[in-house]
Amino acid sequence: GDQVEQSPSALSLHEGTGSALRCNFTTTMRAVQWFQQNSRGSLINLFYLASGTKENGRLKSTFNSKESYSTLHIRDAQLEDSGTYFCAAEAVGSNAKLTFGKGTKLSVKS
Amino acid sequence: DPKIIQKPKYLVAVTGSEKILICEQYLGHNAMYWYRQSAKKPLEFMFSYSYQKLMDNQTASSRFQPQSSKKNHLDLQITALKPDDSATYFCASSHRRGADEQYFGPGTRLTVL
């Protein structure tokens, strides 16, 4: 089965609002990355976490290895936040292989 | 300036032909990777290299052959192309292999007719 379960698959926000994306893991992960895939298809690094919480502007991410999940919080959403967000995690013993979730397609509307 | 260069950006090939996808990274990283994103599957890991040596191969087919001529290069040769090979191929790199942040190139979008 899938090692990385990402939800929701799609999300619509009005400008200025916020929400959370979540990834659940079915195996022990040593680290997680979050990416935004923009309209050109490029993968933009948002966060890399081996544990704990990081914050960058309007984005905040948490990784809890023991409870096997990671979250990405977006606050005060802007139009340019639209895109597809992926979590990707490295399983213990996987030798750097990142396993990606299926993505969350975010649409921010004015 | 782009730190990871992939060439070409778009590629159209006919079934049965052979193509080489180019990747160069200017981040000074020692580990490089290939991933694939298709319409049918999420982004999936293909290969990892460390100091120009193949470390992990998750592809089921020998038609996919990575080639590392220099430390910062990792090309991908695909032979006997099939329509199912149509996908965007991403090259990535990290300072070390494992427990380190990976950075992705812009991708090569391959269409096999």
Tab-separated table of C-alpha atoms in Angstrom:
chain	number	residue	atom	x	y	z
A	1	GLY	CA	0.000	0.000	0.000
A	2	ASP	CA	0.925	3.663	-0.182
A	3	GLN	CA	3.486	4.722	2.403
A	4	VAL	CA	2.474	8.381	2.142
A	5	GLU	CA	-1.194	9.325	2.310
A	6	GLN	CA	-1.819	12.980	1.556
A	7	SER	CA	-5.029	14.896	2.159
A	8	PRO	CA	-7.037	16.648	0.986
A	9	SER	CA	-6.564	15.957	-2.709
A	10	ALA	CA	-7.985	19.370	-3.563
A	11	LEU	CA	-8.569	22.564	-1.612
A	12	SER	CA	-10.131	25.886	-2.466
A	13	LEU	CA	-9.415	28.973	-0.357
A	14	HIS	CA	-10.384	32.595	-0.520
A	15	GLU	CA	-7.591	35.113	-0.283
A	16	GLY	CA	-6.724	35.846	3.312
A	17	THR	CA	-7.937	32.555	4.714
A	18	GLY	CA	-5.927	29.532	5.725
A	19	SER	CA	-5.969	25.794	6.029
A	20	ALA	CA	-3.855	22.738	6.701
A	21	LEU	CA	-2.587	19.918	4.539
A	22	ARG	CA	-1.669	16.608	6.078
A	23	CYS	CA	0.414	13.568	5.261
A	24	ASN	CA	0.118	10.321	7.167
A	25	PHE	CA	2.814	7.707	6.940
A	26	THR	CA	2.406	3.959	7.157
A	27	THR	CA	6.079	3.349	7.878
A	28	THR	CA	8.687	5.100	10.005
A	29	MET	CA	10.065	8.139	8.236
A	30	ARG	CA	13.340	9.853	9.096
A	31	ALA	CA	12.584	13.129	7.318
A	32	VAL	CA	9.931	14.884	5.292
A	33	GLN	CA	10.020	17.548	2.611
A	34	TRP	CA	7.209	19.758	1.369
A	35	PHE	CA	7.157	21.125	-2.172
A	36	GLN	CA	4.999	23.449	-4.194
A	37	GLN	CA	4.648	22.562	-7.863
A	38	ASN	CA	3.892	25.725	-9.768
A	39	SER	CA	2.098	26.243	-13.055
A	40	ARG	CA	5.331	25.667	-14.993
A	41	GLY	CA	5.769	22.311	-13.303
A	42	SER	CA	8.763	23.265	-11.201
A	43	LEU	CA	9.108	21.795	-7.723
A	44	ILE	CA	9.864	24.492	-5.192
A	45	ASN	CA	11.316	23.485	-1.848
A	46	LEU	CA	9.227	24.719	1.055
A	47	PHE	CA	10.483	22.766	4.064
A	48	TYR	CA	12.808	19.996	5.096
A	49	LEU	CA	12.174	18.553	8.548
A	50	ALA	CA	13.778	15.722	10.471
A	51	SER	CA	11.568	16.590	13.444
A	52	GLY	CA	9.638	19.421	15.053
A	53	THR	CA	8.211	22.548	13.494
A	54	LYS	CA	9.511	25.147	11.064
A	55	GLU	CA	7.959	28.378	9.959
A	56	ASN	CA	8.614	30.530	6.919
A	57	GLY	CA	6.426	33.548	6.367
A	58	ARG	CA	2.833	32.410	6.012
A	59	LEU	CA	3.763	28.742	5.988
A	60	LYS	CA	4.379	26.441	8.924
A	61	SER	CA	5.177	22.753	8.882
A	62	THR	CA	5.353	20.082	11.547
A	63	PHE	CA	6.771	16.567	11.415
A	64	ASN	CA	6.007	14.024	14.103
A	65	SER	CA	7.885	10.823	13.358
A	66	LYS	CA	6.511	8.930	16.364
A	67	GLU	CA	2.913	9.600	15.394
A	68	SER	CA	3.714	9.248	11.688
A	69	TYR	CA	2.390	12.469	10.246
A	70	SER	CA	3.364	15.831	8.898
A	71	THR	CA	1.307	18.945	8.338
A	72	LEU	CA	1.653	22.105	6.276
A	73	HIS	CA	-0.313	25.123	7.445
A	74	ILE	CA	-0.986	28.013	5.097
A	75	ARG	CA	-2.307	31.250	6.537
A	76	ASP	CA	-3.425	34.449	4.819
A	77	ALA	CA	-3.508	32.668	1.465
A	78	GLN	CA	-2.553	34.692	-1.603
A	79	LEU	CA	-3.327	34.090	-5.268
A	80	GLU	CA	0.290	33.107	-5.922
A	81	ASP	CA	-0.048	30.231	-3.442
A	82	SER	CA	-2.141	28.357	-5.991
A	83	GLY	CA	-0.530	25.166	-7.225
A	84	THR	CA	-0.072	21.577	-6.180
A	85	TYR	CA	1.584	20.811	-2.865
A	86	PHE	CA	3.439	17.578	-2.263
A	87	CYS	CA	4.856	16.009	0.799
A	88	ALA	CA	7.714	13.574	0.289
A	89	ALA	CA	9.250	11.450	2.982
A	90	GLU	CA	12.374	9.378	3.381
A	91	ALA	CA	11.754	6.083	5.109
A	92	VAL	CA	14.277	4.713	7.575
A	93	GLY	CA	16.576	2.429	5.629
A	94	SER	CA	15.382	3.694	2.256
A	95	ASN	CA	18.762	5.141	1.264
A	96	ALA	CA	17.591	8.621	0.324
A	97	LYS	CA	14.591	7.496	-1.708
A	98	LEU	CA	11.828	10.080	-1.372
A	99	THR	CA	8.287	8.689	-1.476
A	100	PHE	CA	5.794	11.292	-2.579
A	101	GLY	CA	2.177	11.803	-1.661
A	102	LYS	CA	-0.363	12.235	-4.449
A	103	GLY	CA	-0.515	15.970	-3.906
A	104	THR	CA	-3.014	18.610	-2.857
A	105	LYS	CA	-4.244	20.917	-5.599
A	106	LEU	CA	-4.748	24.324	-4.018
A	107	SER	CA	-6.792	27.041	-5.684
A	108	VAL	CA	-6.787	30.472	-4.109
A	109	LYS	CA	-9.570	32.767	-5.254
A	110	SER	CA	-10.103	36.480	-4.840
B	1	ASP	CA	21.048	31.460	-12.250
B	2	PRO	CA	19.512	27.996	-12.282
B	3	LYS	CA	21.354	25.602	-10.013
B	4	ILE	CA	20.114	22.410	-11.640
B	5	ILE	CA	19.886	22.382	-15.406
B	6	GLN	CA	17.907	19.827	-17.344
B	7	LYS	CA	17.943	19.595	-21.125
B	8	PRO	CA	15.858	19.562	-23.159
B	9	LYS	CA	12.795	21.043	-21.507
B	10	TYR	CA	10.484	19.252	-23.934
B	11	LEU	CA	11.166	16.132	-25.957
B	12	VAL	CA	9.009	14.265	-28.469
B	13	ALA	CA	10.100	10.804	-29.559
B	14	VAL	CA	8.707	7.959	-31.607
B	15	THR	CA	8.095	4.503	-30.204
B	16	GLY	CA	11.196	2.352	-30.371
B	17	SER	CA	13.681	5.209	-30.487
B	18	GLU	CA	16.321	6.167	-27.922
B	19	LYS	CA	16.787	9.457	-26.115
B	20	ILE	CA	19.170	10.941	-23.555
B	21	LEU	CA	18.006	13.362	-20.900
B	22	ILE	CA	20.692	15.687	-19.567
B	23	CYS	CA	21.129	16.871	-15.991
B	24	GLU	CA	23.824	19.124	-14.526
B	25	GLN	CA	23.893	20.519	-11.008
B	26	TYR	CA	25.927	23.473	-9.797
B	27	LEU	CA	25.218	23.127	-6.098
B	28	GLY	CA	28.393	21.206	-5.304
B	29	HIS	CA	26.328	18.204	-4.266
B	30	ASN	CA	27.642	14.665	-4.094
B	31	ALA	CA	24.386	12.777	-4.575
B	32	MET	CA	22.088	12.907	-7.582
B	33	TYR	CA	18.760	11.293	-8.390
B	34	TRP	CA	16.165	10.733	-11.081
B	35	TYR	CA	12.424	10.814	-10.454
B	36	ARG	CA	9.495	10.454	-12.830
B	37	GLN	CA	6.060	12.074	-12.764
B	38	SER	CA	3.363	10.704	-15.052
B	39	ALA	CA	-0.344	11.297	-15.376
B	40	LYS	CA	-1.051	7.860	-13.900
B	41	LYS	CA	1.303	7.861	-10.922
B	42	PRO	CA	2.633	10.304	-8.355
B	43	LEU	CA	6.260	11.337	-8.455
B	44	GLU	CA	8.318	8.197	-8.138
B	45	PHE	CA	11.953	7.545	-7.406
B	46	MET	CA	14.036	5.924	-10.127
B	47	PHE	CA	17.776	6.041	-9.284
B	48	SER	CA	20.228	7.429	-6.787
B	49	TYR	CA	23.922	8.104	-7.323
B	50	SER	CA	26.579	9.034	-4.818
B	51	TYR	CA	30.035	10.199	-5.938
B	52	GLN	CA	29.202	8.978	-9.429
B	53	LYS	CA	28.323	5.466	-8.294
B	54	LEU	CA	24.893	3.901	-8.682
B	55	MET	CA	23.481	3.276	-5.211
B	56	ASP	CA	19.847	2.409	-5.776
B	57	ASN	CA	17.785	1.405	-8.801
B	58	GLN	CA	14.024	1.225	-8.443
B	59	THR	CA	13.169	0.916	-12.113
B	60	ALA	CA	11.942	-2.450	-13.319
B	61	SER	CA	13.346	-2.053	-16.792
B	62	SER	CA	16.919	-2.082	-18.076
B	63	ARG	CA	15.804	0.324	-20.797
B	64	PHE	CA	16.547	3.103	-18.340
B	65	GLN	CA	20.283	3.639	-17.878
B	66	PRO	CA	21.748	6.534	-15.906
B	67	GLN	CA	25.175	7.788	-16.936
B	68	SER	CA	27.504	9.936	-14.862
B	69	SER	CA	30.446	11.324	-16.842
B	70	LYS	CA	31.305	13.975	-14.238
B	71	LYS	CA	30.557	14.424	-10.575
B	72	ASN	CA	27.901	17.062	-11.273
B	73	HIS	CA	26.324	15.286	-14.248
B	74	LEU	CA	23.733	12.528	-14.254
B	75	ASP	CA	22.161	11.828	-17.614
B	76	LEU	CA	19.394	9.335	-18.275
B	77	GLN	CA	19.415	7.195	-21.391
B	78	ILE	CA	16.125	5.593	-22.338
B	79	THR	CA	16.099	2.976	-25.091
B	80	ALA	CA	13.285	1.284	-26.992
B	81	LEU	CA	10.889	4.038	-25.963
B	82	LYS	CA	7.236	3.179	-25.326
B	83	PRO	CA	4.194	5.468	-25.056
B	84	ASP	CA	4.011	4.517	-21.339
B	85	ASP	CA	7.385	6.211	-20.867
B	86	SER	CA	5.693	9.546	-21.483
B	87	ALA	CA	6.238	11.559	-18.316
B	88	THR	CA	8.144	14.441	-16.845
B	89	TYR	CA	11.564	13.315	-15.659
B	90	PHE	CA	13.077	15.253	-12.785
B	91	CYS	CA	16.691	15.269	-11.776
B	92	ALA	CA	17.476	16.085	-8.142
B	93	SER	CA	20.533	16.430	-5.958
B	94	SER	CA	21.558	16.665	-2.316
B	95	HIS	CA	24.790	17.314	-0.505
B	96	ARG	CA	24.932	13.752	0.762
B	97	ARG	CA	22.832	10.695	0.080
B	98	GLY	CA	20.297	10.178	2.796
B	99	ALA	CA	18.905	12.389	5.534
B	100	ASP	CA	19.519	15.501	3.487
B	101	GLU	CA	17.348	17.948	1.609
B	102	GLN	CA	16.903	17.197	-2.084
B	103	TYR	CA	16.617	19.937	-4.700
B	104	PHE	CA	14.881	19.362	-8.010
B	105	GLY	CA	15.575	20.539	-11.525
B	106	PRO	CA	12.846	21.959	-13.763
B	107	GLY	CA	12.197	18.608	-15.459
B	108	THR	CA	12.196	17.244	-19.002
B	109	ARG	CA	8.779	16.548	-20.371
B	110	LEU	CA	8.962	13.487	-22.624
B	111	THR	CA	6.179	12.506	-25.000
B	112	VAL	CA	6.440	9.201	-26.845
B	113	LEU	CA	4.212	8.849	-29.898
